[in-house]
Each structure stands twice: as C-alpha cells, then as structure tokens.
Amino acid sequence: MNDTIDKFKQQHFDNYKNAILDSIINNTNALTEEDIMSLMKKPPLDSMDLIKVKFLELAKKNKIILNTEYLSELLSEYRNNLQKCIKKVKKIRIDELSGKVNSYQNSTEEQIIKILKKDFTDSNKKIKKIIKEQINNSYDKLISKIDTVFLDEIDLKVKEKVIKDVCSYISNNFQKQLLENIDIKILIKDTTLINLIKEQTERYLFTLSNSRLFKDNI
C-alpha cells in the first residue's frame, strides 16, 4: 500500500513540476514574442515611429527632402535585424529556468519548487547582453546604409550634420529608452512567473494535505 501511495505522490509532484515548466514556456513566449517584440516591430502609426519622426524633423529643420521610400525600407530592415535575437533570448530563459525546476526530482514532505528573484540573475544578464549586442549590430548596419535616404544634390555639409544628429539620437536617446523598456518588460514577467509558481505550489500542497489518498500518509 505504501508503495502505491508513494507512486501517487510522485505522480502528483511530477504533474506539479510539469505545470511549472509549462508556465515557464508560456511566460517566456509572452515576454519575447509579445512584450519585447512589440518594442522592436514597426509601430502601428507613423507618428509613433520615433526614428522616422526624428529623421523627418531634421530634414525639415535643414530644409532638405528625403527619399521616404528608402527611409521606410531602411527602418524596416533595422527592425528585422533587431528581432533576430528573439529566438536566442527565448532559448536561454527557458533552458536556464527549466534546468532549475528539473533539479527537483522527488516528492518529499518538505520539497516544493521555488523560483526566486536571484534565480533570474544569470539568465537576465545573458539576455540583456545578447539584446544589447543585437541593438549595436543593427545600428551599425543601419548607419552603413543611411546614405540611401538622401538625394544626390544635397549639400555634403548639411547631409553630414543630419547624419550626425540622427546617429546621436539613435545611439543615445532611442537605444537607451529601448533597453529601459525591455528591462521593465523582463521585470514584470519575472514577477508574474514567481507569483504563478507560488500559486501552483499552494494548489499542490493543498491537494497533498487534503486528498483522501494523501492526508493520512504524509
């Protein structure tokens, strides 16, 4: 009888662990494919495209006309490049958090699965490094093709000034804001996942304590 009870307890624990693993995957998918991706994709309105707005402001200020078709293509390529880090970010977060959960193997009275704030430190450090590298790489590719948005007859000094101002804006204000927003998205999803795991743990312990099958055998 005790062997059968132990098997049921282990199965209950495995179901609990698998629910947490599913939560990690769903939480990470939401973080990468929805939250972070939304910051890297083309905004729904041109007025929300901060880089394009900055380009056009500088063009108007310096009394020049840009090739807006090429500008849109260039920014689309830039955003596509930004998004290339998403799969790697997703894999690191899922692998590292799942590895922590999978280190819990057996059902015991005291054993519950915990994911604490400190458990996100290493994966978040790697994730932010990858994203920052991708942002820098995408910026370099953008700047290398920036000449395509200017018409040939534009004064060289004016063009150089606009390029300098645009580069300063992207490499400072825009990228800083992008990284800050990504940090916020990560923090929110980390907190959400911690709370979700706590809820799953409470349900696991409640069933363990109140099931007729378990309550007299703990």
mmCIF file with all atom_site columns, C-alpha atoms in Angstrom:
data_model
loop_
_atom_site.group_PDB
_atom_site.id
_atom_site.type_symbol
_atom_site.label_atom_id
_atom_site.label_alt_id
_atom_site.label_comp_id
_atom_site.label_asym_id
_atom_site.label_entity_id
_atom_site.label_seq_id
_atom_site.pdbx_PDB_ins_code
_atom_site.Cartn_x
_atom_site.Cartn_y
_atom_site.Cartn_z
_atom_site.occupancy
_atom_site.B_iso_or_equiv
_atom_site.pdbx_formal_charge
_atom_site.auth_seq_id
_atom_site.auth_comp_id
_atom_site.auth_asym_id
_atom_site.auth_atom_id
_atom_site.pdbx_PDB_model_num
ATOM 1   C CA . MET A 1 1   ? 0.000  0.000  0.000   1.00 0.00 ? 1   MET A CA 1
ATOM 2   C CA . ASN A 1 2   ? 2.802  2.430  0.900   1.00 0.00 ? 2   ASN A CA 1
ATOM 3   C CA . ASP A 1 3   ? 4.471  1.817  -2.474  1.00 0.00 ? 3   ASP A CA 1
ATOM 4   C CA . THR A 1 4   ? 1.235  2.715  -4.245  1.00 0.00 ? 4   THR A CA 1
ATOM 5   C CA . ILE A 1 5   ? 0.851  5.873  -2.166  1.00 0.00 ? 5   ILE A CA 1
ATOM 6   C CA . ASP A 1 6   ? 4.441  6.859  -2.930  1.00 0.00 ? 6   ASP A CA 1
ATOM 7   C CA . LYS A 1 7   ? 3.797  6.389  -6.641  1.00 0.00 ? 7   LYS A CA 1
ATOM 8   C CA . PHE A 1 8   ? 0.694  8.592  -6.496  1.00 0.00 ? 8   PHE A CA 1
ATOM 9   C CA . LYS A 1 9   ? 2.609  11.237 -4.530  1.00 0.00 ? 9   LYS A CA 1
ATOM 10  C CA . GLN A 1 10  ? 5.414  11.162 -7.089  1.00 0.00 ? 10  GLN A CA 1
ATOM 11  C CA . GLN A 1 11  ? 2.899  11.461 -9.924  1.00 0.00 ? 11  GLN A CA 1
ATOM 12  C CA . HIS A 1 12  ? 1.256  14.400 -8.157  1.00 0.00 ? 12  HIS A CA 1
ATOM 13  C CA . PHE A 1 13  ? 4.685  16.039 -7.782  1.00 0.00 ? 13  PHE A CA 1
ATOM 14  C CA . ASP A 1 14  ? 5.571  15.397 -11.438 1.00 0.00 ? 14  ASP A CA 1
ATOM 15  C CA . ASN A 1 15  ? 2.290  16.976 -12.556 1.00 0.00 ? 15  ASN A CA 1
ATOM 16  C CA . TYR A 1 16  ? 3.078  19.977 -10.352 1.00 0.00 ? 16  TYR A CA 1
ATOM 17  C CA . LYS A 1 17  ? 6.574  20.245 -11.827 1.00 0.00 ? 17  LYS A CA 1
ATOM 18  C CA . ASN A 1 18  ? 5.315  19.908 -15.411 1.00 0.00 ? 18  ASN A CA 1
ATOM 19  C CA . ALA A 1 19  ? 2.745  22.650 -14.795 1.00 0.00 ? 19  ALA A CA 1
ATOM 20  C CA . ILE A 1 20  ? 5.573  24.938 -13.708 1.00 0.00 ? 20  ILE A CA 1
ATOM 21  C CA . LEU A 1 21  ? 7.655  24.009 -16.773 1.00 0.00 ? 21  LEU A CA 1
ATOM 22  C CA . ASP A 1 22  ? 4.671  24.870 -18.984 1.00 0.00 ? 22  ASP A CA 1
ATOM 23  C CA . SER A 1 23  ? 4.311  28.181 -17.138 1.00 0.00 ? 23  SER A CA 1
ATOM 24  C CA . ILE A 1 24  ? 7.971  29.000 -17.825 1.00 0.00 ? 24  ILE A CA 1
ATOM 25  C CA . ILE A 1 25  ? 7.484  28.334 -21.538 1.00 0.00 ? 25  ILE A CA 1
ATOM 26  C CA . ASN A 1 26  ? 4.242  30.344 -21.763 1.00 0.00 ? 26  ASN A CA 1
ATOM 27  C CA . ASN A 1 27  ? 5.650  33.205 -19.703 1.00 0.00 ? 27  ASN A CA 1
ATOM 28  C CA . THR A 1 28  ? 8.818  33.339 -21.824 1.00 0.00 ? 28  THR A CA 1
ATOM 29  C CA . ASN A 1 29  ? 6.857  33.194 -25.080 1.00 0.00 ? 29  ASN A CA 1
ATOM 30  C CA . ALA A 1 30  ? 4.744  36.130 -23.900 1.00 0.00 ? 30  ALA A CA 1
ATOM 31  C CA . LEU A 1 31  ? 7.870  38.046 -22.879 1.00 0.00 ? 31  LEU A CA 1
ATOM 32  C CA . THR A 1 32  ? 9.759  37.519 -26.130 1.00 0.00 ? 32  THR A CA 1
ATOM 33  C CA . GLU A 1 33  ? 7.098  37.217 -28.826 1.00 0.00 ? 33  GLU A CA 1
ATOM 34  C CA . GLU A 1 34  ? 4.724  39.822 -27.431 1.00 0.00 ? 34  GLU A CA 1
ATOM 35  C CA . ASP A 1 35  ? 6.415  42.203 -24.974 1.00 0.00 ? 35  ASP A CA 1
ATOM 36  C CA . ILE A 1 36  ? 9.942  42.559 -26.365 1.00 0.00 ? 36  ILE A CA 1
ATOM 37  C CA . MET A 1 37  ? 8.895  42.032 -29.971 1.00 0.00 ? 37  MET A CA 1
ATOM 38  C CA . SER A 1 38  ? 6.326  44.836 -29.672 1.00 0.00 ? 38  SER A CA 1
ATOM 39  C CA . LEU A 1 39  ? 9.172  47.233 -28.870 1.00 0.00 ? 39  LEU A CA 1
ATOM 40  C CA . MET A 1 40  ? 11.172 46.114 -31.900 1.00 0.00 ? 40  MET A CA 1
ATOM 41  C CA . LYS A 1 41  ? 8.425  45.866 -34.521 1.00 0.00 ? 41  LYS A CA 1
ATOM 42  C CA . LYS A 1 42  ? 7.224  48.726 -36.682 1.00 0.00 ? 42  LYS A CA 1
ATOM 43  C CA . PRO A 1 43  ? 4.776  50.878 -34.700 1.00 0.00 ? 43  PRO A CA 1
ATOM 44  C CA . PRO A 1 44  ? 1.161  50.837 -35.970 1.00 0.00 ? 44  PRO A CA 1
ATOM 45  C CA . LEU A 1 45  ? 1.271  54.570 -36.754 1.00 0.00 ? 45  LEU A CA 1
ATOM 46  C CA . ASP A 1 46  ? 4.000  56.566 -38.500 1.00 0.00 ? 46  ASP A CA 1
ATOM 47  C CA . SER A 1 47  ? 3.707  59.196 -35.776 1.00 0.00 ? 47  SER A CA 1
ATOM 48  C CA . MET A 1 48  ? 4.830  56.543 -33.274 1.00 0.00 ? 48  MET A CA 1
ATOM 49  C CA . ASP A 1 49  ? 7.942  55.660 -35.278 1.00 0.00 ? 49  ASP A CA 1
ATOM 50  C CA . LEU A 1 50  ? 10.390 57.744 -33.265 1.00 0.00 ? 50  LEU A CA 1
ATOM 51  C CA . ILE A 1 51  ? 13.361 57.241 -35.580 1.00 0.00 ? 51  ILE A CA 1
ATOM 52  C CA . LYS A 1 52  ? 11.398 58.168 -38.691 1.00 0.00 ? 52  LYS A CA 1
ATOM 53  C CA . VAL A 1 53  ? 9.903  61.197 -36.956 1.00 0.00 ? 53  VAL A CA 1
ATOM 54  C CA . LYS A 1 54  ? 13.399 62.312 -35.926 1.00 0.00 ? 54  LYS A CA 1
ATOM 55  C CA . PHE A 1 55  ? 14.678 61.917 -39.493 1.00 0.00 ? 55  PHE A CA 1
ATOM 56  C CA . LEU A 1 56  ? 11.820 63.989 -40.872 1.00 0.00 ? 56  LEU A CA 1
ATOM 57  C CA . GLU A 1 57  ? 12.189 66.665 -38.183 1.00 0.00 ? 57  GLU A CA 1
ATOM 58  C CA . LEU A 1 58  ? 15.880 67.073 -39.003 1.00 0.00 ? 58  LEU A CA 1
ATOM 59  C CA . ALA A 1 59  ? 15.150 67.111 -42.731 1.00 0.00 ? 59  ALA A CA 1
ATOM 60  C CA . LYS A 1 60  ? 12.570 69.879 -42.260 1.00 0.00 ? 60  LYS A CA 1
ATOM 61  C CA . LYS A 1 61  ? 14.891 71.830 -39.969 1.00 0.00 ? 61  LYS A CA 1
ATOM 62  C CA . ASN A 1 62  ? 17.707 71.654 -42.528 1.00 0.00 ? 62  ASN A CA 1
ATOM 63  C CA . LYS A 1 63  ? 15.361 72.282 -45.463 1.00 0.00 ? 63  LYS A CA 1
ATOM 64  C CA . ILE A 1 64  ? 16.078 69.051 -47.319 1.00 0.00 ? 64  ILE A CA 1
ATOM 65  C CA . ILE A 1 65  ? 13.892 66.372 -48.875 1.00 0.00 ? 65  ILE A CA 1
ATOM 66  C CA . LEU A 1 66  ? 14.461 62.730 -48.023 1.00 0.00 ? 66  LEU A CA 1
ATOM 67  C CA . ASN A 1 67  ? 13.637 59.664 -50.054 1.00 0.00 ? 67  ASN A CA 1
ATOM 68  C CA . THR A 1 68  ? 10.903 58.465 -47.687 1.00 0.00 ? 68  THR A CA 1
ATOM 69  C CA . GLU A 1 69  ? 10.505 55.153 -49.526 1.00 0.00 ? 69  GLU A CA 1
ATOM 70  C CA . TYR A 1 70  ? 14.145 54.251 -48.900 1.00 0.00 ? 70  TYR A CA 1
ATOM 71  C CA . LEU A 1 71  ? 13.846 55.550 -45.343 1.00 0.00 ? 71  LEU A CA 1
ATOM 72  C CA . SER A 1 72  ? 10.935 53.191 -44.650 1.00 0.00 ? 72  SER A CA 1
ATOM 73  C CA . GLU A 1 73  ? 12.834 50.266 -46.185 1.00 0.00 ? 73  GLU A CA 1
ATOM 74  C CA . LEU A 1 74  ? 15.916 51.083 -44.140 1.00 0.00 ? 74  LEU A CA 1
ATOM 75  C CA . LEU A 1 75  ? 13.994 51.249 -40.879 1.00 0.00 ? 75  LEU A CA 1
ATOM 76  C CA . SER A 1 76  ? 12.135 48.036 -41.714 1.00 0.00 ? 76  SER A CA 1
ATOM 77  C CA . GLU A 1 77  ? 15.456 46.281 -42.246 1.00 0.00 ? 77  GLU A CA 1
ATOM 78  C CA . TYR A 1 78  ? 16.760 47.747 -38.986 1.00 0.00 ? 78  TYR A CA 1
ATOM 79  C CA . ARG A 1 79  ? 13.792 46.388 -37.031 1.00 0.00 ? 79  ARG A CA 1
ATOM 80  C CA . ASN A 1 80  ? 14.077 42.983 -38.688 1.00 0.00 ? 80  ASN A CA 1
ATOM 81  C CA . ASN A 1 81  ? 17.695 42.875 -37.580 1.00 0.00 ? 81  ASN A CA 1
ATOM 82  C CA . LEU A 1 82  ? 16.718 43.770 -34.013 1.00 0.00 ? 82  LEU A CA 1
ATOM 83  C CA . GLN A 1 83  ? 14.315 40.830 -33.882 1.00 0.00 ? 83  GLN A CA 1
ATOM 84  C CA . LYS A 1 84  ? 16.977 38.271 -34.829 1.00 0.00 ? 84  LYS A CA 1
ATOM 85  C CA . CYS A 1 85  ? 17.956 37.896 -31.161 1.00 0.00 ? 85  CYS A CA 1
ATOM 86  C CA . ILE A 1 86  ? 14.478 36.792 -30.027 1.00 0.00 ? 86  ILE A CA 1
ATOM 87  C CA . LYS A 1 87  ? 14.941 33.024 -30.542 1.00 0.00 ? 87  LYS A CA 1
ATOM 88  C CA . LYS A 1 88  ? 18.239 33.040 -28.671 1.00 0.00 ? 88  LYS A CA 1
ATOM 89  C CA . VAL A 1 89  ? 16.761 35.061 -25.807 1.00 0.00 ? 89  VAL A CA 1
ATOM 90  C CA . LYS A 1 90  ? 13.806 32.687 -25.577 1.00 0.00 ? 90  LYS A CA 1
ATOM 91  C CA . LYS A 1 91  ? 16.025 29.580 -25.518 1.00 0.00 ? 91  LYS A CA 1
ATOM 92  C CA . ILE A 1 92  ? 18.320 30.915 -22.783 1.00 0.00 ? 92  ILE A CA 1
ATOM 93  C CA . ARG A 1 93  ? 15.453 31.868 -20.473 1.00 0.00 ? 93  ARG A CA 1
ATOM 94  C CA . ILE A 1 94  ? 13.544 28.614 -20.946 1.00 0.00 ? 94  ILE A CA 1
ATOM 95  C CA . ASP A 1 95  ? 16.652 26.418 -20.655 1.00 0.00 ? 95  ASP A CA 1
ATOM 96  C CA . GLU A 1 96  ? 18.027 28.079 -17.527 1.00 0.00 ? 96  GLU A CA 1
ATOM 97  C CA . LEU A 1 97  ? 14.737 28.317 -15.618 1.00 0.00 ? 97  LEU A CA 1
ATOM 98  C CA . SER A 1 98  ? 13.665 24.820 -16.672 1.00 0.00 ? 98  SER A CA 1
ATOM 99  C CA . GLY A 1 99  ? 17.030 23.497 -15.535 1.00 0.00 ? 99  GLY A CA 1
ATOM 100 C CA . LYS A 1 100 ? 16.395 24.962 -12.098 1.00 0.00 ? 100 LYS A CA 1
ATOM 101 C CA . VAL A 1 101 ? 12.963 23.302 -11.918 1.00 0.00 ? 101 VAL A CA 1
ATOM 102 C CA . ASN A 1 102 ? 14.238 19.959 -13.229 1.00 0.00 ? 102 ASN A CA 1
ATOM 103 C CA . SER A 1 103 ? 16.790 19.848 -10.394 1.00 0.00 ? 103 SER A CA 1
ATOM 104 C CA . TYR A 1 104 ? 13.818 18.946 -8.182  1.00 0.00 ? 104 TYR A CA 1
ATOM 105 C CA . GLN A 1 105 ? 13.345 15.233 -8.732  1.00 0.00 ? 105 GLN A CA 1
ATOM 106 C CA . ASN A 1 106 ? 11.475 13.536 -5.913  1.00 0.00 ? 106 ASN A CA 1
ATOM 107 C CA . SER A 1 107 ? 8.360  14.156 -3.881  1.00 0.00 ? 107 SER A CA 1
ATOM 108 C CA . THR A 1 108 ? 9.043  14.630 -0.169  1.00 0.00 ? 108 THR A CA 1
ATOM 109 C CA . GLU A 1 109 ? 7.170  16.320 2.643   1.00 0.00 ? 109 GLU A CA 1
ATOM 110 C CA . GLU A 1 110 ? 9.384  19.413 2.553   1.00 0.00 ? 110 GLU A CA 1
ATOM 111 C CA . GLN A 1 111 ? 10.151 19.588 -1.138  1.00 0.00 ? 111 GLN A CA 1
ATOM 112 C CA . ILE A 1 112 ? 8.489  22.378 -3.065  1.00 0.00 ? 112 ILE A CA 1
ATOM 113 C CA . ILE A 1 113 ? 9.723  24.099 -6.200  1.00 0.00 ? 113 ILE A CA 1
ATOM 114 C CA . LYS A 1 114 ? 10.938 27.646 -5.746  1.00 0.00 ? 114 LYS A CA 1
ATOM 115 C CA . ILE A 1 115 ? 11.993 30.238 -8.284  1.00 0.00 ? 115 ILE A CA 1
ATOM 116 C CA . LEU A 1 116 ? 13.348 33.322 -6.526  1.00 0.00 ? 116 LEU A CA 1
ATOM 117 C CA . LYS A 1 117 ? 14.392 36.708 -7.877  1.00 0.00 ? 117 LYS A CA 1
ATOM 118 C CA . LYS A 1 118 ? 18.050 35.691 -7.651  1.00 0.00 ? 118 LYS A CA 1
ATOM 119 C CA . ASP A 1 119 ? 17.354 32.721 -9.954  1.00 0.00 ? 119 ASP A CA 1
ATOM 120 C CA . PHE A 1 120 ? 16.735 35.143 -12.826 1.00 0.00 ? 120 PHE A CA 1
ATOM 121 C CA . THR A 1 121 ? 20.046 36.980 -12.386 1.00 0.00 ? 121 THR A CA 1
ATOM 122 C CA . ASP A 1 122 ? 22.274 34.875 -14.642 1.00 0.00 ? 122 ASP A CA 1
ATOM 123 C CA . SER A 1 123 ? 19.758 34.367 -17.439 1.00 0.00 ? 123 SER A CA 1
ATOM 124 C CA . ASN A 1 124 ? 18.739 38.040 -17.421 1.00 0.00 ? 124 ASN A CA 1
ATOM 125 C CA . LYS A 1 125 ? 22.362 39.106 -17.601 1.00 0.00 ? 125 LYS A CA 1
ATOM 126 C CA . LYS A 1 126 ? 22.893 36.883 -20.652 1.00 0.00 ? 126 LYS A CA 1
ATOM 127 C CA . ILE A 1 127 ? 19.622 38.006 -22.236 1.00 0.00 ? 127 ILE A CA 1
ATOM 128 C CA . LYS A 1 128 ? 20.393 41.700 -21.829 1.00 0.00 ? 128 LYS A CA 1
ATOM 129 C CA . LYS A 1 129 ? 23.899 41.201 -23.225 1.00 0.00 ? 129 LYS A CA 1
ATOM 130 C CA . ILE A 1 130 ? 22.510 39.452 -26.319 1.00 0.00 ? 130 ILE A CA 1
ATOM 131 C CA . ILE A 1 131 ? 19.890 42.158 -26.854 1.00 0.00 ? 131 ILE A CA 1
ATOM 132 C CA . LYS A 1 132 ? 22.440 44.947 -26.425 1.00 0.00 ? 132 LYS A CA 1
ATOM 133 C CA . GLU A 1 133 ? 24.798 43.289 -28.907 1.00 0.00 ? 133 GLU A CA 1
ATOM 134 C CA . GLN A 1 134 ? 21.959 42.908 -31.404 1.00 0.00 ? 134 GLN A CA 1
ATOM 135 C CA . ILE A 1 135 ? 20.961 46.545 -30.958 1.00 0.00 ? 135 ILE A CA 1
ATOM 136 C CA . ASN A 1 136 ? 24.543 47.651 -31.636 1.00 0.00 ? 136 ASN A CA 1
ATOM 137 C CA . ASN A 1 137 ? 24.846 45.331 -34.629 1.00 0.00 ? 137 ASN A CA 1
ATOM 138 C CA . SER A 1 138 ? 21.557 46.572 -36.083 1.00 0.00 ? 138 SER A CA 1
ATOM 139 C CA . TYR A 1 139 ? 22.630 50.173 -35.531 1.00 0.00 ? 139 TYR A CA 1
ATOM 140 C CA . ASP A 1 140 ? 25.891 49.614 -37.428 1.00 0.00 ? 140 ASP A CA 1
ATOM 141 C CA . LYS A 1 141 ? 24.010 48.116 -40.380 1.00 0.00 ? 141 LYS A CA 1
ATOM 142 C CA . LEU A 1 142 ? 21.519 50.990 -40.352 1.00 0.00 ? 142 LEU A CA 1
ATOM 143 C CA . ILE A 1 143 ? 24.214 53.643 -40.373 1.00 0.00 ? 143 ILE A CA 1
ATOM 144 C CA . SER A 1 144 ? 26.185 51.893 -43.128 1.00 0.00 ? 144 SER A CA 1
ATOM 145 C CA . LYS A 1 145 ? 23.212 52.378 -45.495 1.00 0.00 ? 145 LYS A CA 1
ATOM 146 C CA . ILE A 1 146 ? 21.999 55.765 -44.306 1.00 0.00 ? 146 ILE A CA 1
ATOM 147 C CA . ASP A 1 147 ? 23.178 57.496 -47.498 1.00 0.00 ? 147 ASP A CA 1
ATOM 148 C CA . THR A 1 148 ? 20.309 55.889 -49.424 1.00 0.00 ? 148 THR A CA 1
ATOM 149 C CA . VAL A 1 149 ? 17.730 58.224 -47.865 1.00 0.00 ? 149 VAL A CA 1
ATOM 150 C CA . PHE A 1 150 ? 19.379 61.394 -49.204 1.00 0.00 ? 150 PHE A CA 1
ATOM 151 C CA . LEU A 1 151 ? 19.040 62.849 -52.671 1.00 0.00 ? 151 LEU A CA 1
ATOM 152 C CA . ASP A 1 152 ? 22.263 63.303 -54.649 1.00 0.00 ? 152 ASP A CA 1
ATOM 153 C CA . GLU A 1 153 ? 22.061 67.100 -54.895 1.00 0.00 ? 153 GLU A CA 1
ATOM 154 C CA . ILE A 1 154 ? 22.070 67.674 -51.117 1.00 0.00 ? 154 ILE A CA 1
ATOM 155 C CA . ASP A 1 155 ? 24.925 69.754 -49.772 1.00 0.00 ? 155 ASP A CA 1
ATOM 156 C CA . LEU A 1 156 ? 27.578 67.476 -48.219 1.00 0.00 ? 156 LEU A CA 1
ATOM 157 C CA . LYS A 1 157 ? 27.886 69.523 -45.015 1.00 0.00 ? 157 LYS A CA 1
ATOM 158 C CA . VAL A 1 158 ? 24.129 69.509 -44.490 1.00 0.00 ? 158 VAL A CA 1
ATOM 159 C CA . LYS A 1 159 ? 23.999 65.756 -45.054 1.00 0.00 ? 159 LYS A CA 1
ATOM 160 C CA . GLU A 1 160 ? 26.836 65.161 -42.601 1.00 0.00 ? 160 GLU A CA 1
ATOM 161 C CA . LYS A 1 161 ? 25.081 67.279 -39.971 1.00 0.00 ? 161 LYS A CA 1
ATOM 162 C CA . VAL A 1 162 ? 21.795 65.396 -40.357 1.00 0.00 ? 162 VAL A CA 1
ATOM 163 C CA . ILE A 1 163 ? 23.575 62.040 -40.199 1.00 0.00 ? 163 ILE A CA 1
ATOM 164 C CA . LYS A 1 164 ? 25.461 63.120 -37.090 1.00 0.00 ? 164 LYS A CA 1
ATOM 165 C CA . ASP A 1 165 ? 22.283 64.268 -35.360 1.00 0.00 ? 165 ASP A CA 1
ATOM 166 C CA . VAL A 1 166 ? 20.365 61.123 -36.324 1.00 0.00 ? 166 VAL A CA 1
ATOM 167 C CA . CYS A 1 167 ? 23.192 58.869 -35.150 1.00 0.00 ? 167 CYS A CA 1
ATOM 168 C CA . SER A 1 168 ? 23.387 60.738 -31.857 1.00 0.00 ? 168 SER A CA 1
ATOM 169 C CA . TYR A 1 169 ? 19.644 60.348 -31.319 1.00 0.00 ? 169 TYR A CA 1
ATOM 170 C CA . ILE A 1 170 ? 19.566 56.620 -32.140 1.00 0.00 ? 170 ILE A CA 1
ATOM 171 C CA . SER A 1 171 ? 22.708 55.652 -30.223 1.00 0.00 ? 171 SER A CA 1
ATOM 172 C CA . ASN A 1 172 ? 21.705 57.645 -27.141 1.00 0.00 ? 172 ASN A CA 1
ATOM 173 C CA . ASN A 1 173 ? 18.028 58.504 -26.548 1.00 0.00 ? 173 ASN A CA 1
ATOM 174 C CA . PHE A 1 174 ? 16.381 55.818 -28.669 1.00 0.00 ? 174 PHE A CA 1
ATOM 175 C CA . GLN A 1 175 ? 18.552 52.860 -27.681 1.00 0.00 ? 175 GLN A CA 1
ATOM 176 C CA . LYS A 1 176 ? 18.591 53.877 -24.027 1.00 0.00 ? 176 LYS A CA 1
ATOM 177 C CA . GLN A 1 177 ? 14.790 54.073 -23.972 1.00 0.00 ? 177 GLN A CA 1
ATOM 178 C CA . LEU A 1 178 ? 14.510 50.746 -25.804 1.00 0.00 ? 178 LEU A CA 1
ATOM 179 C CA . LEU A 1 179 ? 16.751 48.988 -23.267 1.00 0.00 ? 179 LEU A CA 1
ATOM 180 C CA . GLU A 1 180 ? 14.912 50.573 -20.337 1.00 0.00 ? 180 GLU A CA 1
ATOM 181 C CA . ASN A 1 181 ? 11.558 49.436 -21.704 1.00 0.00 ? 181 ASN A CA 1
ATOM 182 C CA . ILE A 1 182 ? 12.904 45.915 -22.245 1.00 0.00 ? 182 ILE A CA 1
ATOM 183 C CA . ASP A 1 183 ? 14.195 45.863 -18.650 1.00 0.00 ? 183 ASP A CA 1
ATOM 184 C CA . ILE A 1 184 ? 10.716 46.782 -17.423 1.00 0.00 ? 184 ILE A CA 1
ATOM 185 C CA . LYS A 1 185 ? 9.089  44.064 -19.550 1.00 0.00 ? 185 LYS A CA 1
ATOM 186 C CA . ILE A 1 186 ? 11.524 41.466 -18.180 1.00 0.00 ? 186 ILE A CA 1
ATOM 187 C CA . LEU A 1 187 ? 10.969 42.556 -14.575 1.00 0.00 ? 187 LEU A CA 1
ATOM 188 C CA . ILE A 1 188 ? 7.185  42.345 -14.952 1.00 0.00 ? 188 ILE A CA 1
ATOM 189 C CA . LYS A 1 189 ? 7.322  38.868 -16.488 1.00 0.00 ? 189 LYS A CA 1
ATOM 190 C CA . ASP A 1 190 ? 9.807  37.648 -13.836 1.00 0.00 ? 190 ASP A CA 1
ATOM 191 C CA . THR A 1 191 ? 7.469  38.831 -11.079 1.00 0.00 ? 191 THR A CA 1
ATOM 192 C CA . THR A 1 192 ? 4.442  37.316 -12.835 1.00 0.00 ? 192 THR A CA 1
ATOM 193 C CA . LEU A 1 193 ? 6.189  33.956 -13.108 1.00 0.00 ? 193 LEU A CA 1
ATOM 194 C CA . ILE A 1 194 ? 7.288  33.957 -9.459  1.00 0.00 ? 194 ILE A CA 1
ATOM 195 C CA . ASN A 1 195 ? 3.707  34.623 -8.330  1.00 0.00 ? 195 ASN A CA 1
ATOM 196 C CA . LEU A 1 196 ? 2.300  31.990 -10.684 1.00 0.00 ? 196 LEU A CA 1
ATOM 197 C CA . ILE A 1 197 ? 4.687  29.357 -9.320  1.00 0.00 ? 197 ILE A CA 1
ATOM 198 C CA . LYS A 1 198 ? 3.670  30.288 -5.781  1.00 0.00 ? 198 LYS A CA 1
ATOM 199 C CA . GLU A 1 199 ? 0.006  29.747 -6.714  1.00 0.00 ? 199 GLU A CA 1
ATOM 200 C CA . GLN A 1 200 ? 0.791  26.372 -8.277  1.00 0.00 ? 200 GLN A CA 1
ATOM 201 C CA . THR A 1 201 ? 2.727  25.402 -5.154  1.00 0.00 ? 201 THR A CA 1
ATOM 202 C CA . GLU A 1 202 ? -0.205 26.347 -2.930  1.00 0.00 ? 202 GLU A CA 1
ATOM 203 C CA . ARG A 1 203 ? -2.527 24.166 -5.034  1.00 0.00 ? 203 ARG A CA 1
ATOM 204 C CA . TYR A 1 204 ? -0.022 21.312 -4.926  1.00 0.00 ? 204 TYR A CA 1
ATOM 205 C CA . LEU A 1 205 ? 0.295  21.484 -1.129  1.00 0.00 ? 205 LEU A CA 1
ATOM 206 C CA . PHE A 1 206 ? -3.448 21.875 -0.644  1.00 0.00 ? 206 PHE A CA 1
ATOM 207 C CA . THR A 1 207 ? -4.146 18.714 -2.631  1.00 0.00 ? 207 THR A CA 1
ATOM 208 C CA . LEU A 1 208 ? -1.344 16.876 -0.837  1.00 0.00 ? 208 LEU A CA 1
ATOM 209 C CA . SER A 1 209 ? -2.786 17.858 2.551   1.00 0.00 ? 209 SER A CA 1
ATOM 210 C CA . ASN A 1 210 ? -6.472 17.394 1.821   1.00 0.00 ? 210 ASN A CA 1
ATOM 211 C CA . SER A 1 211 ? -6.762 14.489 -0.591  1.00 0.00 ? 211 SER A CA 1
ATOM 212 C CA . ARG A 1 212 ? -8.140 11.350 0.976   1.00 0.00 ? 212 ARG A CA 1
ATOM 213 C CA . LEU A 1 213 ? -5.401 9.477  -0.767  1.00 0.00 ? 213 LEU A CA 1
ATOM 214 C CA . PHE A 1 214 ? -2.601 11.518 0.798   1.00 0.00 ? 214 PHE A CA 1
ATOM 215 C CA . LYS A 1 215 ? -3.728 13.121 4.039   1.00 0.00 ? 215 LYS A CA 1
ATOM 216 C CA . ASP A 1 216 ? -3.240 10.084 6.278   1.00 0.00 ? 216 ASP A CA 1
ATOM 217 C CA . ASN A 1 217 ? 0.049  9.117  4.664   1.00 0.00 ? 217 ASN A CA 1
ATOM 218 C CA . ILE A 1 218 ? 2.149  12.300 4.789   1.00 0.00 ? 218 ILE A CA 1
#
